XYZ file of N, CA, C and O in Angstrom:
616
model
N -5.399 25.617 5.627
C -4.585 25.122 4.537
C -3.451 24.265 5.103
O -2.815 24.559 6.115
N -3.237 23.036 4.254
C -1.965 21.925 5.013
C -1.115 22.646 4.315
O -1.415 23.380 3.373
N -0.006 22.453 4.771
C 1.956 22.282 4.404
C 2.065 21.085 4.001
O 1.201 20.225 4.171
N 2.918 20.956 3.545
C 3.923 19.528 3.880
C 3.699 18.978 5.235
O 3.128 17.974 5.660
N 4.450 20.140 5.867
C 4.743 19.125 7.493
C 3.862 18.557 7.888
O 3.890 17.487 8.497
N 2.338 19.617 7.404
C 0.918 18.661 8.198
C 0.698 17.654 7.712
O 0.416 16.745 8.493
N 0.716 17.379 6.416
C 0.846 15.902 5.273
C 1.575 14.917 6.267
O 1.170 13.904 6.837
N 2.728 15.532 6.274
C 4.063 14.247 6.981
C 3.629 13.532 8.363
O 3.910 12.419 8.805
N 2.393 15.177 9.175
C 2.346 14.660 10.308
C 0.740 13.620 10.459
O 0.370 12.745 11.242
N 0.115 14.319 9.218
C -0.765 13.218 9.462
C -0.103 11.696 8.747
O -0.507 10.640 9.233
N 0.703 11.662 7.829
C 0.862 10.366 7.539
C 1.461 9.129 8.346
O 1.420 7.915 8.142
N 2.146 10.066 9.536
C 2.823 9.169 10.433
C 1.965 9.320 11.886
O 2.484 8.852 12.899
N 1.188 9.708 11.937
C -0.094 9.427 12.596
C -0.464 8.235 12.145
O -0.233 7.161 12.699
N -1.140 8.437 10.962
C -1.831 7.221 10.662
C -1.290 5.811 10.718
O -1.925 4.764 10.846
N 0.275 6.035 10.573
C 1.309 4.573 10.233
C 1.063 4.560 12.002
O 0.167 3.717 12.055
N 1.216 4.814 12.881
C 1.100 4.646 13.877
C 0.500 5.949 15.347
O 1.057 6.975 15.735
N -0.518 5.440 15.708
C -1.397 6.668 16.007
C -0.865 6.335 17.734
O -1.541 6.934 18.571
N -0.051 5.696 18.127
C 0.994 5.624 19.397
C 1.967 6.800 19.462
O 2.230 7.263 20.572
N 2.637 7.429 18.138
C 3.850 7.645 18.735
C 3.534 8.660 19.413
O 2.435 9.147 19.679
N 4.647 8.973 19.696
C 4.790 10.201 20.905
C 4.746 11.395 20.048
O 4.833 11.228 18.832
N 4.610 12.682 20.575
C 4.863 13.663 20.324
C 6.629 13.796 19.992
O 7.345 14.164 19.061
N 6.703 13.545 20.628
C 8.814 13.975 20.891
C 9.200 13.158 19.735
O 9.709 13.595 18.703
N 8.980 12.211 19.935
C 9.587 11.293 18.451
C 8.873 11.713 17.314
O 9.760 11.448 16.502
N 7.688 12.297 16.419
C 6.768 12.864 15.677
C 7.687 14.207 15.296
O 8.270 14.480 14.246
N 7.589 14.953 16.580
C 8.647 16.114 16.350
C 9.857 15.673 15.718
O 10.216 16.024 14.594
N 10.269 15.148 16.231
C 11.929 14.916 15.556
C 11.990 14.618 14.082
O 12.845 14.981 13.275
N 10.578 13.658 13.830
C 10.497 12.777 12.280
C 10.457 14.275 11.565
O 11.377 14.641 10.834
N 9.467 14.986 11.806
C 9.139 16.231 10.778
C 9.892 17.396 10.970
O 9.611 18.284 10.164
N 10.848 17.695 11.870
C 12.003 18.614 12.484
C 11.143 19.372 13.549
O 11.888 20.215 14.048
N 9.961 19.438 14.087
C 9.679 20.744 14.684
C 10.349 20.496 15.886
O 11.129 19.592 16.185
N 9.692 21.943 16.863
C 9.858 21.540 18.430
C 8.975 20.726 18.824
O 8.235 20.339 17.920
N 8.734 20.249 20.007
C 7.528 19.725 20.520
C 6.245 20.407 20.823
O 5.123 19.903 20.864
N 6.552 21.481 21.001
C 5.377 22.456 21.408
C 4.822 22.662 19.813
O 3.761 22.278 19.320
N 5.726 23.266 19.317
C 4.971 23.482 17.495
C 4.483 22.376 16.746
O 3.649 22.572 15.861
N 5.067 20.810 17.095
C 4.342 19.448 17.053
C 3.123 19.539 17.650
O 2.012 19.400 17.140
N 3.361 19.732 18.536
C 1.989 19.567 19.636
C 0.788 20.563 18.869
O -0.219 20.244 18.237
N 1.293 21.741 19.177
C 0.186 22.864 18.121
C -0.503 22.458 17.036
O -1.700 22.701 16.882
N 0.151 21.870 16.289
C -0.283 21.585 15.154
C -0.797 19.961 15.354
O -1.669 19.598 14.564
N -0.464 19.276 16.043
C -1.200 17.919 16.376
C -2.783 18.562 16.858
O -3.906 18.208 16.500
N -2.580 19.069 17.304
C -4.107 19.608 17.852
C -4.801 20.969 17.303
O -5.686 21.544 17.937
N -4.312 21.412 16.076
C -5.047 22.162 15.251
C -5.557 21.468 13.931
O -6.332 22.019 13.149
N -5.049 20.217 13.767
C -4.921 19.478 12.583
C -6.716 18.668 13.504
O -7.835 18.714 12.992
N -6.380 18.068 14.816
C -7.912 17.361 15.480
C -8.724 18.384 15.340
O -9.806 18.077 14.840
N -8.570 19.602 15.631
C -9.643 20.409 15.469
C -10.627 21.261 14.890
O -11.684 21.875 15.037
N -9.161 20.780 13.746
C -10.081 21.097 11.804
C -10.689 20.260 11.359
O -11.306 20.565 10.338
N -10.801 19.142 11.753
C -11.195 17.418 11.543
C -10.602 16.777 10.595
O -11.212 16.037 9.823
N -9.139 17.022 10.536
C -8.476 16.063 9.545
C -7.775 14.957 10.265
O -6.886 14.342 9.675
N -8.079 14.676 11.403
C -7.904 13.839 12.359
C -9.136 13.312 12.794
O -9.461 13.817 13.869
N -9.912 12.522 12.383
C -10.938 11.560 12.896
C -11.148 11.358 14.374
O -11.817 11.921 15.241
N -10.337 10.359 14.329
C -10.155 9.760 15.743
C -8.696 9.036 15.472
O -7.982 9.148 14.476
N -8.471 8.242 16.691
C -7.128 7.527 17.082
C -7.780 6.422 17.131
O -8.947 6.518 17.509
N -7.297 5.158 16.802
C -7.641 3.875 17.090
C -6.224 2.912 16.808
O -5.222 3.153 16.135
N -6.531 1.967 17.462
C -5.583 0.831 17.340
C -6.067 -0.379 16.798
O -7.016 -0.825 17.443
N -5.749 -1.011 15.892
C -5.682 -1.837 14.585
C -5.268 -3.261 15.438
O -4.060 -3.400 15.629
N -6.228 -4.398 16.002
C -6.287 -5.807 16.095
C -5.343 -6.598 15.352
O -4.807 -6.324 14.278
N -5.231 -7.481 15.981
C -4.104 -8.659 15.209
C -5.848 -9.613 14.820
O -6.560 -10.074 15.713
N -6.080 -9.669 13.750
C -7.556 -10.675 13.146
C -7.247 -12.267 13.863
O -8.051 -13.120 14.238
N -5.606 -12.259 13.874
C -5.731 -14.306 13.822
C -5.378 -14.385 15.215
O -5.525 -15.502 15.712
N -4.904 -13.382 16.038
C -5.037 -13.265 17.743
C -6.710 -13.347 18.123
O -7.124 -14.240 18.863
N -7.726 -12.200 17.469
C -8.695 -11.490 18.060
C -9.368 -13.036 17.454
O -10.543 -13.003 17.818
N -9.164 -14.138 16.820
C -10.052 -15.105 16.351
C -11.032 -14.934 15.261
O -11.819 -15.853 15.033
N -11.065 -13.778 14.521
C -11.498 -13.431 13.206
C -10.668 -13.513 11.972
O -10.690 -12.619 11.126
N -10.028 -14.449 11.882
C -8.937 -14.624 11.043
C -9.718 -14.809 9.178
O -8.988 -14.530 8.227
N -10.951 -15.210 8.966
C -11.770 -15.122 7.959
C -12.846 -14.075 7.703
O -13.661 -13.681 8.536
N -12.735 -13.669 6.404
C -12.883 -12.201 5.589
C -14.565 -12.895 4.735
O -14.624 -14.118 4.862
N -15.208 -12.575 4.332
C -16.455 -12.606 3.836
C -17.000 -11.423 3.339
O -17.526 -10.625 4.116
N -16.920 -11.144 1.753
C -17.731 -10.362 1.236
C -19.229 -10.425 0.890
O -19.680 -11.053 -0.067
N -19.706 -9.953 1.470
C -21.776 -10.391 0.803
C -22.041 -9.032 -0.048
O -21.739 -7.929 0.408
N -22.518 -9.176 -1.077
C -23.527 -8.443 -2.187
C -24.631 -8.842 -2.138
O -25.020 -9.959 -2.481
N -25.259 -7.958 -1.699
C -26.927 -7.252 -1.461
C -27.441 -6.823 -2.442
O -26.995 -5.880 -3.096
N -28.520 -7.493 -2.704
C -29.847 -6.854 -3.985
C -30.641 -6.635 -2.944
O -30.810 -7.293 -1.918
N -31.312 -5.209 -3.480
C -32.707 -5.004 -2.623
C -33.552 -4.448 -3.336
O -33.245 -3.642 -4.214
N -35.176 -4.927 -2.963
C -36.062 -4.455 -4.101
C -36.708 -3.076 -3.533
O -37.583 -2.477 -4.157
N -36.129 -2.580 -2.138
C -36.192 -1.372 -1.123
C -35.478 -0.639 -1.541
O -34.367 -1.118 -1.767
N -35.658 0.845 -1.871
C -34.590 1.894 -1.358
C -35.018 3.198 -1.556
O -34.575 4.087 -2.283
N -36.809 3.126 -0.084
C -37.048 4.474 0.533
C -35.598 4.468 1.383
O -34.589 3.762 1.385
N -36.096 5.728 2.145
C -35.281 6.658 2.865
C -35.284 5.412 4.274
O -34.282 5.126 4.929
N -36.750 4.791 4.490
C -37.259 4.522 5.713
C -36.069 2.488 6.224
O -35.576 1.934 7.206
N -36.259 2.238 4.615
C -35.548 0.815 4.347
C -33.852 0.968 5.170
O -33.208 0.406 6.056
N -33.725 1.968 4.319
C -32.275 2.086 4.040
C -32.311 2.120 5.866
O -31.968 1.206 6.616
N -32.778 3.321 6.198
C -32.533 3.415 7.706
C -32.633 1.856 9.130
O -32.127 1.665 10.236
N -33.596 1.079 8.197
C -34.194 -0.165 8.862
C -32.550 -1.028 8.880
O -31.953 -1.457 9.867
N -32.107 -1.079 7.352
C -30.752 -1.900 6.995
C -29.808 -1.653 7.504
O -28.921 -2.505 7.545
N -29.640 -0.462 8.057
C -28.506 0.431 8.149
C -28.686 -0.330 9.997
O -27.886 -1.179 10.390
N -29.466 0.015 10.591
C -29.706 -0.503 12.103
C -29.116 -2.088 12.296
O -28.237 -2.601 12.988
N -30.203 -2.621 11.184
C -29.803 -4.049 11.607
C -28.263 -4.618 11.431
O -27.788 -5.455 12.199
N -27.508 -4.017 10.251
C -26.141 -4.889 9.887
C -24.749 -3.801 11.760
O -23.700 -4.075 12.343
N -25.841 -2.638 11.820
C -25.101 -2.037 12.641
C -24.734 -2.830 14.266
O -23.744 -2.765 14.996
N -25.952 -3.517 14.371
C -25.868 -4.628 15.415
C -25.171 -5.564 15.380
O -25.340 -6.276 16.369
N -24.547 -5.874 14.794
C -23.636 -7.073 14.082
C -22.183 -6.630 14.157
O -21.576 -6.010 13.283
N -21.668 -7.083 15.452
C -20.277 -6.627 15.444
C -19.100 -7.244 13.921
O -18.076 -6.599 13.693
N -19.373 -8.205 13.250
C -18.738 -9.001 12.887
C -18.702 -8.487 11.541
O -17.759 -8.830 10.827
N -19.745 -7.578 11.007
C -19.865 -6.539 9.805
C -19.025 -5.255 10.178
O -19.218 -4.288 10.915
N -17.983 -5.682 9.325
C -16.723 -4.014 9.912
C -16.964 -2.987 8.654
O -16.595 -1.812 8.658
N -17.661 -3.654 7.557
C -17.655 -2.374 6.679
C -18.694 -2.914 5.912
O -18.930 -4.077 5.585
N -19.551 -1.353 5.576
C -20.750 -1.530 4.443
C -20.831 -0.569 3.594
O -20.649 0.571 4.022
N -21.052 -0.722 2.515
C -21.242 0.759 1.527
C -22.621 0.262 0.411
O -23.401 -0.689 0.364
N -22.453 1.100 -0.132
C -24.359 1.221 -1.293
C -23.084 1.595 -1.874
O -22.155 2.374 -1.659
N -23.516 0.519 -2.874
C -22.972 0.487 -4.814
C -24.114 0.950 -6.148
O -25.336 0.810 -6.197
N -23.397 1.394 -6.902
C -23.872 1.342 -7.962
C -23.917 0.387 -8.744
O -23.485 -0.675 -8.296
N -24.275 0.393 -9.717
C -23.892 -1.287 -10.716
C -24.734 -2.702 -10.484
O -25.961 -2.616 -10.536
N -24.428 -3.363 -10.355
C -25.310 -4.662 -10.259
C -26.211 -5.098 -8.772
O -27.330 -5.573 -8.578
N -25.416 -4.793 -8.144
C -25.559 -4.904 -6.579
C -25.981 -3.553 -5.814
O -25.789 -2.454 -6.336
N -26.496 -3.683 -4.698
C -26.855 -2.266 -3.868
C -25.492 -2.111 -2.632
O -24.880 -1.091 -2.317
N -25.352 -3.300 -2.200
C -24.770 -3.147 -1.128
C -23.460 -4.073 -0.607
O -23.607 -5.268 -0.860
N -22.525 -3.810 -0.095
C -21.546 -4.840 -0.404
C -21.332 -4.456 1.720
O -21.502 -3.430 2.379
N -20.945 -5.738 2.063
C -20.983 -6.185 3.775
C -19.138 -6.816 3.307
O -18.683 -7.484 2.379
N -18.572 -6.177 4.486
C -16.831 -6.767 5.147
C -17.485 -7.646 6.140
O -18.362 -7.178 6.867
N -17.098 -8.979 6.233
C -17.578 -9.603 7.384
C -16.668 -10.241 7.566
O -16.272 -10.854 6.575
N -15.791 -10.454 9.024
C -15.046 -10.686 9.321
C -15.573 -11.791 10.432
O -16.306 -11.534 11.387
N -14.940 -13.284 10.025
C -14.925 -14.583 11.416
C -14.400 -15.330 11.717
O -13.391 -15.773 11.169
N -14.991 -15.770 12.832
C -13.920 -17.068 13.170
C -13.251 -18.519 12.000
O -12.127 -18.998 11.852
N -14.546 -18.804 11.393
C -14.444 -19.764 10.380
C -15.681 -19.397 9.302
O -16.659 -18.660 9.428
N -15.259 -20.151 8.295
C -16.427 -19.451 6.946
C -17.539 -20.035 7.514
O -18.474 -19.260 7.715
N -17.706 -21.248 7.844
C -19.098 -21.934 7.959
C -19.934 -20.944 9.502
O -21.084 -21.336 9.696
N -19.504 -19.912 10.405
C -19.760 -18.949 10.853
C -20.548 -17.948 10.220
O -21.335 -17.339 10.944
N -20.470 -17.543 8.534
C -21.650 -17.066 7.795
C -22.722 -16.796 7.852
O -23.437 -15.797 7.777
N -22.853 -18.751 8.134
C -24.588 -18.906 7.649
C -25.117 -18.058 9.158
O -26.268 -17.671 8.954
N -24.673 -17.681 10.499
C -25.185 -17.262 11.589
C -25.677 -15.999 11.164
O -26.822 -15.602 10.950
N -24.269 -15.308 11.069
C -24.479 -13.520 10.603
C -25.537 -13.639 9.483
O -26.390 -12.756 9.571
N -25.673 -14.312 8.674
C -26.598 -14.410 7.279
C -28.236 -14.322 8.056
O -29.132 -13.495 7.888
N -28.183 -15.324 8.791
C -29.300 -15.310 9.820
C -29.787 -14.386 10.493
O -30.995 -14.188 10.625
N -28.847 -13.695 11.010
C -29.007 -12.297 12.097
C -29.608 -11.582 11.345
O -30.596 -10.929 11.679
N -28.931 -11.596 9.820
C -29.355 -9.813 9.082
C -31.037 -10.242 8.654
O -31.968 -9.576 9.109
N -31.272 -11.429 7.732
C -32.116 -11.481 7.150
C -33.685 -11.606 8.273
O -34.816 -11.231 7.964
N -33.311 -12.154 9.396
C -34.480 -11.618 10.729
C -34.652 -10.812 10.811
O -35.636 -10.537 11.499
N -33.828 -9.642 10.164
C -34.300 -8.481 11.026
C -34.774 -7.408 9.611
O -35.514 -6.426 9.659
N -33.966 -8.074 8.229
C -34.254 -7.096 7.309
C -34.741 -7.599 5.990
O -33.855 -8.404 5.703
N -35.687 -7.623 4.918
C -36.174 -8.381 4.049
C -35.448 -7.928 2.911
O -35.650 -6.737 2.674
N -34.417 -8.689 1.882
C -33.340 -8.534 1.137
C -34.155 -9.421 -0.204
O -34.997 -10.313 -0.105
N -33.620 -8.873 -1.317
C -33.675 -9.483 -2.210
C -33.144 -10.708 -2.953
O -33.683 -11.650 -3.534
N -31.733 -10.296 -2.686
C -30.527 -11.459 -2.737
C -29.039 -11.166 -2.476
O -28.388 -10.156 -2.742
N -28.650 -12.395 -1.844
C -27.395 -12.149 -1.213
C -26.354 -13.160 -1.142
O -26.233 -14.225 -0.537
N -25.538 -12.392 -2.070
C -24.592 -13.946 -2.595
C -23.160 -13.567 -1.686
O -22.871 -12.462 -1.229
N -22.467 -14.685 -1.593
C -21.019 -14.506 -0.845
C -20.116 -15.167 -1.075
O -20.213 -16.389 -1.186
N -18.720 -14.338 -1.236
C -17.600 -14.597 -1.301
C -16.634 -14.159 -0.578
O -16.351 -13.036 -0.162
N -15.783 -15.972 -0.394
C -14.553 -15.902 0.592
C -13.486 -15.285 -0.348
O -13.368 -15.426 -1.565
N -12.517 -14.352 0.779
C -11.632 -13.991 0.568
C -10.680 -14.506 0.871
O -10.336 -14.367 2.044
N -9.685 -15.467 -0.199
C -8.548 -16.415 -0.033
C -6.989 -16.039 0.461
O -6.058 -16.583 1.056
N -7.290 -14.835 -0.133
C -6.173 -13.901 0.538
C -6.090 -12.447 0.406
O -6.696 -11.841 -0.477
N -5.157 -11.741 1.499
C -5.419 -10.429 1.631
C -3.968 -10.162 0.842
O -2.957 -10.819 1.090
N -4.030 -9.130 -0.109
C -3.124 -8.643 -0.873
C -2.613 -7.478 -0.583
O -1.505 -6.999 -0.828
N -3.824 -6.935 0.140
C -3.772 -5.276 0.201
C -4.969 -4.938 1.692
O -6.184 -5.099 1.797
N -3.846 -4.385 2.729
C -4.856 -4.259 3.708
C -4.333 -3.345 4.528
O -3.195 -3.577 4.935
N -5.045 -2.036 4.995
C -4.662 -1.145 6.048
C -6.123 0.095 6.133
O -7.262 0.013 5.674
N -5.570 0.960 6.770
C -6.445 2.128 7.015
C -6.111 3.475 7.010
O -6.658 4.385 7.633
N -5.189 3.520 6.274
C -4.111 4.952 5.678
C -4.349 5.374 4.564
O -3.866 4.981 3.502
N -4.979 6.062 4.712
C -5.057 7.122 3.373
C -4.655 8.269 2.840
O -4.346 9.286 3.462
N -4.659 8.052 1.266
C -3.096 9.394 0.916
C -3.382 10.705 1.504
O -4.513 11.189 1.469
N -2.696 11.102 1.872
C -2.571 12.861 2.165
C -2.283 14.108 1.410
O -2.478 15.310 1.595
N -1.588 13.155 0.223
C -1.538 14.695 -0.661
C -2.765 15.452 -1.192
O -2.650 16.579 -1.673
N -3.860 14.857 -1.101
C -4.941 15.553 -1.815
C -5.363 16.907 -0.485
O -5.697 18.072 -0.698
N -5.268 16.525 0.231
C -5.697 17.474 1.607
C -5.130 18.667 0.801
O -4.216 18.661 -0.023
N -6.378 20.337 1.514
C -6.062 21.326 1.011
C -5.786 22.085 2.329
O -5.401 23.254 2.298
């Protein structure tokens, strides 16, 4: 079961998965050792994923966003697994999910320049037979991170 403090401590984890212990402690009042305890009972319940560090996009040269929506006239067990391989090879696809609604599948594709597309478009459809796949640039980012709320945690 979380507290508060574990809320507080995963939320400032997530705002920055650098800080120190000692400074973490101080934000939420504990000691360091009872920080620490609970930094590593919180990884070992799995409400801690992993640690990662978050790219600058217009340093790393992926400064352009590309959404693709996927129709597929596939969806054994065996397809899905085939689709799932091929977009997985594709460093440049950072996120995929299966929708409901009009579309099956929606691709984050992140590049250097839009006309870069038609390549990744190339990669997937060699390797996987799609129904249809339309795309849209993203003109601007309004809303962007990888923090998610904590109050729901039990």
């Amino acid at each position: 079961m979380l507290d508060d403090r574990d809320r507080r401590i995963l939320d400032l984890l997530q705002a920055d998965a650098g800080i120190s212990v000692s400074e973490l402690a101080e934000r939420v009042s504990l000691s360091v050792s009872a920080c620490s305890r609970r930094i590593q009972r919180l990884e070992e319940s799995g409400y801690v994923a992993r640690r990662i560090v978050v790219l600058d996009r217009e340093k790393m040269g992926v400064p352009t966003t590309v959404f693709a929506l996927i129709k597929t006239a596939h969806h054994s067990d065996e397809w899905i697994e085939s689709f799932r391989k091929a977009i997985s090879s594709v460093p440049e696809i950072v996120e995929a999910h299966r929708l409901t609604g009009n579309h099956d599948y929606i691709l984050k594709i992140v590049l250097p320049r839009v006309e870069h597309y038609d390549v990744i478009y190339k990669q997937i459809v060699r390797k996987i037979e799609l129904f249809d796949v339309s795309a849209s640039i993203s003109m601007e980012i309004l809303k962007s991170g990888t923090a998610i709320p904590v109050g729901y945690a039990g």
